Amino acid sequence: VCARAGRGAGRVNFCGAGMRTKLANLWDRLVGSFWFLPTLMLVAAIVLGVLLPASENKEWISVRGGDWLRTTPAGARNVLSVIAGAMITVAGVVFSVTMVTLSIASSQFGSRVLRHQLRDRATQMALGAFLGSTVYCLVVLLHVEEVGPTAFVPHLSVLVGIGLAVASTFVLIYFIHDVAESVRAPYIVARVAADLTASIDRLFPKRIGQSTGDDDTQAIETVNRLRTQPSNAVLAKFEGYLQAIDSATLMESARDHDWIVQLQVRPGDFLMLGDPVARLWAPPGEVDKAAGLINGTLIVGNARTSRQDVNCAIHELVQMAVRALSPGVNDPFTVSYTH
């Protein structure tokens, strides 16, 4: 229940906290996708492929004493072409292995655990490394000039391309190791349990504030008095899972307008259009405005997250345990890891 604790009470600035809630939810969506980190690595590879050759010149080798870096235009083209072709081929293999891993995890442990599989850093780094190396080599190829008086070979850029290929090989080794680990029950249970622990620590800290004495008493009396008056139902304007509530902005709006808002939903609930999400005590002329503000503080998505929903990770563990106990699966061992 949100209310204003009197005109004379100290004001609290909730703008920063409200923005942090939305940014944290956005960050969860970004890191939980396969495209975000690979896209950043692709952009970095393009920038490097453009700036590094442009910073070189024909006298760079002789001035820096790097004769051992020298290569011919044809040799540079061959090296870059081979690296680009090999990297894009391995990237296709990584995609295939990732899809197989997701299929195995979904069939063995349930579709809920895919949320953690999608957040796997090794897979995202592998995709970004191989695709980034491919794009880098293709961009550097544009700077290799073979004929005429302007013939130019970006020797250092070619060396960097070879270095990226070598580094991508180690990334592939780490990716294969991570794939082998990620389909094991103890590994998955440990990740879900860690997510559950982090969610509990975030939502239920040991100290949640200090009592303000008279201000709390005045607020309680105001709430009890206003709740005896008729209220208005606030209906949902979006459909999907309630992922988070921007409680700081909601509290600030209630304090500024002397509203009382009683939420009837919590993170993790599925909302349908027109479902009641809150009860509102406000002047008749402010009901529509308040309903819009309240809906604006509800962050809705297509899937549940553990940012403000402790039950999300709990249900993932329960699903694994139930599937392990199912006669159709006939796996009495997996459930032991959920204790």
PDB file of C-alpha atoms in Angstrom, residues 12-20 248-249 252:
ATOM      1  CA  VAL A  12      12.560  10.979  -0.686  1.00  0.00           C
ATOM      2  CA  ASN A  13      13.859  11.046  -4.253  1.00  0.00           C
ATOM      3  CA  PHE A  14      12.828   7.796  -5.925  1.00  0.00           C
ATOM      4  CA  CYS A  15      13.751   8.773  -9.506  1.00  0.00           C
ATOM      5  CA  GLY A  16      17.135   7.106  -9.393  1.00  0.00           C
ATOM      6  CA  ALA A  17      15.782   3.885  -7.927  1.00  0.00           C
ATOM      7  CA  GLY A  18      12.935   3.795 -10.443  1.00  0.00           C
ATOM      8  CA  MET A  19      15.315   4.195 -13.349  1.00  0.00           C
ATOM      9  CA  ARG A  20      17.576   1.497 -11.913  1.00  0.00           C
ATOM     10  CA  ALA A 248      10.028   3.546  -6.459  1.00  0.00           C
ATOM     11  CA  THR A 249       8.152   5.445  -9.184  1.00  0.00           C
ATOM     12  CA  GLU A 252       6.696   8.695  -5.621  1.00  0.00           C
TER      13      GLU A 252
END
